[in-house]
CSV table of C-alpha atoms in Angstrom, one decimal:
chain,number,residue,atom,x,y,z
A,390,MET,CA,93.5,114.9,85.6
A,391,GLN,CA,92.4,115.7,89.2
A,392,TYR,CA,92.5,112.9,91.8
A,393,LYS,CA,88.7,112.5,92.0
A,394,ASP,CA,88.4,112.0,88.2
A,395,MET,CA,91.3,109.6,88.0
A,396,PHE,CA,89.9,107.7,91.0
A,397,SER,CA,86.5,107.3,89.2
A,398,ILE,CA,88.3,105.9,86.1
A,399,VAL,CA,90.1,103.4,88.3
A,400,GLU,CA,86.8,102.3,89.9
A,401,ASP,CA,85.1,101.9,86.5
A,402,LEU,CA,88.1,100.3,84.7
A,403,PRO,CA,86.9,97.1,82.9
A,404,PHE,CA,88.9,93.9,83.1
A,405,ASP,CA,91.8,93.2,80.7
A,406,LYS,CA,91.6,96.6,78.9
A,407,GLU,CA,94.4,99.1,79.0
A,408,PHE,CA,93.7,102.7,79.9
A,409,GLU,CA,96.4,105.2,78.9
A,410,VAL,CA,97.0,107.8,81.5
A,411,PHE,CA,100.0,109.6,80.0
A,412,SER,CA,102.0,109.4,76.8
A,413,SER,CA,105.0,111.2,75.4
A,414,ASN,CA,107.9,110.5,73.0
A,415,THR,CA,109.8,108.8,75.8
A,416,GLU,CA,107.2,107.2,78.1
A,417,ARG,CA,103.8,105.7,78.3
A,418,VAL,CA,101.9,105.2,81.5
A,419,TYR,CA,98.8,103.0,81.5
A,420,LEU,CA,96.5,101.1,83.9
A,421,LEU,CA,95.3,97.5,83.6
A,422,ARG,CA,92.8,95.5,85.7
A,423,PRO,CA,93.7,91.8,85.0
A,424,SER,CA,90.8,89.3,85.4
A,425,VAL,CA,93.2,86.5,86.3
A,426,LEU,CA,95.9,87.1,88.9
A,427,PRO,CA,99.2,85.2,89.4
A,428,ARG,CA,99.1,82.6,92.1
A,429,LYS,CA,101.3,84.7,94.4
A,430,PHE,CA,98.6,87.3,94.4
A,431,SER,CA,95.7,84.9,94.9
A,432,SER,CA,94.7,86.8,98.1
A,433,TYR,CA,94.0,89.9,96.1
A,434,ASP,CA,90.6,90.9,95.0
A,435,PRO,CA,90.6,91.2,91.2
A,436,LYS,CA,87.9,93.8,91.4
A,437,THR,CA,90.1,96.2,93.3
A,438,ASN,CA,93.5,95.1,91.9
A,439,ILE,CA,94.9,97.8,89.6
A,440,GLN,CA,98.2,97.4,87.9
A,441,ILE,CA,100.3,100.5,86.9
A,442,TRP,CA,102.5,100.0,83.9
A,443,LEU,CA,105.3,102.1,82.4
A,444,GLU,CA,106.5,101.6,78.8
A,445,GLU,CA,109.6,103.2,77.2
A,446,PRO,CA,110.4,103.0,73.5
A,447,GLY,CA,112.3,99.8,72.6
A,448,LYS,CA,111.9,98.3,76.0
A,449,LYS,CA,109.5,95.9,77.6
A,450,ALA,CA,106.7,97.4,79.7
A,451,PHE,CA,107.1,97.0,83.4
A,452,LYS,CA,105.3,97.8,86.7
A,453,PRO,CA,107.2,100.7,88.4
A,454,ASN,CA,107.2,100.9,92.2
A,455,HIS,CA,107.4,103.7,94.7
A,456,LEU,CA,111.2,103.7,94.8
A,457,ARG,CA,111.3,104.9,91.2
A,458,ILE,CA,109.6,108.2,92.0
A,459,LEU,CA,111.3,108.7,95.3
A,460,ILE,CA,114.8,108.3,93.9
A,461,ASP,CA,113.9,110.4,90.9
A,462,LEU,CA,112.8,113.2,93.2
A,463,LYS,CA,115.9,112.9,95.4
A,464,LEU,CA,118.2,113.1,92.4
A,465,ARG,CA,116.4,116.3,91.3
A,466,MET,CA,116.9,117.8,94.8
A,467,ARG,CA,120.6,117.0,94.7
A,468,GLU,CA,120.8,119.0,91.6
A,469,HIS,CA,118.4,121.8,92.5
A,470,PRO,CA,118.3,122.1,96.3
A,471,GLU,CA,117.0,125.6,95.9
A,472,LEU,CA,113.7,124.2,94.5
A,473,ARG,CA,113.0,122.0,97.6
A,474,LYS,CA,110.0,124.1,98.8
A,475,GLU,CA,108.6,124.3,95.2
A,476,PHE,CA,108.7,120.5,94.8
A,477,LEU,CA,107.2,119.9,98.2
A,478,GLU,CA,104.3,122.2,97.4
A,479,VAL,CA,103.7,120.7,94.0
A,480,PHE,CA,103.6,117.1,95.3
A,481,ASP,CA,101.4,118.2,98.3
A,482,LYS,CA,98.9,119.7,95.7
A,483,ILE,CA,98.9,116.3,94.0
A,484,PHE,CA,98.1,114.6,97.3
A,485,TYR,CA,95.3,117.1,98.0
A,486,GLY,CA,93.7,116.3,94.6
A,487,GLU,CA,95.0,118.7,92.0
A,488,ASP,CA,96.0,117.7,88.4
A,489,PRO,CA,99.7,116.5,88.3
A,490,LEU,CA,100.3,117.8,84.8
A,491,VAL,CA,98.9,121.2,85.7
A,492,VAL,CA,100.7,121.8,89.0
A,493,ILE,CA,104.1,120.4,87.7
A,494,LYS,CA,104.3,123.1,84.9
A,495,PRO,CA,106.3,125.7,86.8
A,496,LEU,CA,109.0,123.1,87.5
A,497,LEU,CA,109.4,122.1,83.8
A,498,SER,CA,111.4,125.2,82.9
A,499,TYR,CA,114.4,124.1,84.8
A,500,LYS,CA,117.1,121.8,83.4
A,501,TYR,CA,117.6,118.5,85.1
A,502,THR,CA,120.5,116.2,84.3
A,503,GLN,CA,119.9,113.9,87.3
A,504,HIS,CA,116.7,111.9,87.1
A,505,ILE,CA,115.2,108.6,86.2
A,506,GLY,CA,112.2,109.5,84.1
A,507,SER,CA,110.4,112.6,83.0
A,508,LEU,CA,109.0,115.0,85.7
A,509,GLU,CA,105.6,114.5,84.1
A,510,SER,CA,105.7,110.7,84.5
A,511,THR,CA,107.0,111.0,88.1
A,512,ALA,CA,104.0,113.3,89.0
A,513,ILE,CA,101.5,111.0,87.2
A,514,LEU,CA,102.9,108.0,88.9
A,515,ALA,CA,102.8,109.7,92.3
A,516,GLN,CA,99.1,110.3,91.9
A,517,LEU,CA,98.5,106.7,90.7
A,518,PHE,CA,100.4,105.3,93.7
A,519,LEU,CA,98.3,107.4,96.0
A,520,ILE,CA,95.1,106.1,94.4
A,521,GLU,CA,96.4,102.5,94.5
A,522,GLN,CA,97.0,102.8,98.3
A,523,VAL,CA,93.5,103.9,98.9
A,524,TYR,CA,91.6,101.8,96.4
A,525,GLY,CA,93.4,98.5,96.3
A,526,PHE,CA,95.7,98.2,99.4
A,527,ASN,CA,94.9,94.9,101.1
A,528,GLY,CA,97.4,95.0,104.0
A,529,ARG,CA,97.2,96.6,107.4
A,530,THR,CA,98.0,100.3,107.8
A,531,ASN,CA,98.1,102.7,110.6
A,532,TYR,CA,97.3,105.7,108.4
A,533,ASN,CA,94.0,107.2,107.5
A,534,PRO,CA,94.0,107.7,104.5
A,535,PRO,CA,96.4,104.8,103.6
A,536,SER,CA,98.0,106.9,101.0
A,537,LEU,CA,99.8,108.9,103.7
A,538,TYR,CA,102.4,106.2,103.9
A,539,ILE,CA,103.7,107.0,100.4
A,540,GLN,CA,103.0,110.7,100.7
A,541,GLY,CA,105.0,110.9,103.9
A,542,TRP,CA,108.0,109.3,102.1
A,543,ILE,CA,107.6,111.7,99.1
A,544,ARG,CA,107.8,114.6,101.5
A,545,TYR,CA,110.8,113.1,103.4
A,546,PHE,CA,112.8,112.2,100.2
A,547,ILE,CA,112.4,115.8,98.9
A,548,ASP,CA,113.0,117.5,102.3
A,549,SER,CA,115.7,115.4,103.9
A,550,ASP,CA,119.4,116.0,103.6
A,551,ALA,CA,120.1,112.3,104.2
A,552,GLU,CA,121.8,110.3,101.4
A,553,ILE,CA,119.7,108.2,99.0
A,554,ASP,CA,121.3,105.0,100.4
A,555,ILE,CA,120.0,105.8,103.9
A,556,LEU,CA,116.5,106.8,102.8
A,557,CYS,CA,116.1,103.7,100.6
A,558,ARG,CA,117.3,101.4,103.4
A,559,ARG,CA,114.7,102.9,105.7
A,560,ILE,CA,111.7,102.6,103.3
A,561,CYS,CA,112.8,99.1,102.2
A,562,SER,CA,112.9,97.9,105.8
A,563,LEU,CA,109.2,99.1,106.1
A,564,THR,CA,110.1,101.9,108.4
A,565,PRO,CA,107.3,104.5,108.5
A,566,PRO,CA,108.1,108.1,107.3
A,567,PRO,CA,108.8,110.6,110.1
A,568,VAL,CA,105.5,111.5,111.8
A,569,LYS,CA,106.2,115.2,111.2
A,570,TYR,CA,105.3,114.6,107.6
A,571,THR,CA,102.0,112.8,108.2
A,572,CYS,CA,100.4,113.7,111.6
A,573,ARG,CA,98.2,116.6,110.6
A,574,ASP,CA,96.8,114.7,107.6
A,575,ASP,CA,96.3,111.5,109.5
A,576,LYS,CA,92.8,111.0,110.9
A,577,ASN,CA,94.2,108.4,113.3
A,578,HIS,CA,96.6,110.8,114.9
A,579,LYS,CA,95.9,113.1,117.8
A,580,ASN,CA,97.3,116.1,115.9
A,581,TYR,CA,95.0,115.6,112.9
A,582,SER,CA,93.5,118.7,111.3
A,583,ASN,CA,90.8,118.9,108.7
A,584,ASP,CA,92.1,122.2,107.5
A,585,THR,CA,95.7,121.3,106.4
A,586,LYS,CA,97.3,123.1,103.5
A,587,PRO,CA,100.5,122.4,101.5
A,588,LEU,CA,103.7,122.8,103.4
A,589,TRP,CA,102.1,122.7,106.8
A,590,TYR,CA,105.0,120.6,108.1
A,591,LEU,CA,107.7,123.2,107.4
């Protein structure tokens, strides 16, 4: 589903009703807008709070975070460094609004032994995390759109030769992604361009 269509679904999602985004024999991704939030999230607005859930057969459903897709992508790049440009282009297309399950198809023909989940679920989750940043993020951000924070890290994890340990330490310490991966998409940056295309940072 394209970004704009998924965003509309998120906006119109009723309280306490699951919406299935993706399902296969190994994974199920769904959305939920709870009407009652835990006390630690009392500052959140229930109307804009969307939870992303992942369920695997025989396991309890859980809420994945950004690190899941970033590590998954880094593992795939360790195994297939020759596909770096192709992965960057696919995840740029997702950022610019294309359907994750459509743009990911050319990469499904390769064999991957190093990964966390399926490539389909990683692409779907990437789109949902981007939407979550724009629709429900309550914190302060220097990026416009706010989704550039996670997109910058997606680009960096795919493109960088640094070890997973170093990259994870940087994002977990709330370090922003390198500006080379965000500046031309960022309306707050002096180098912003309204005519960017995938791979502009290479």
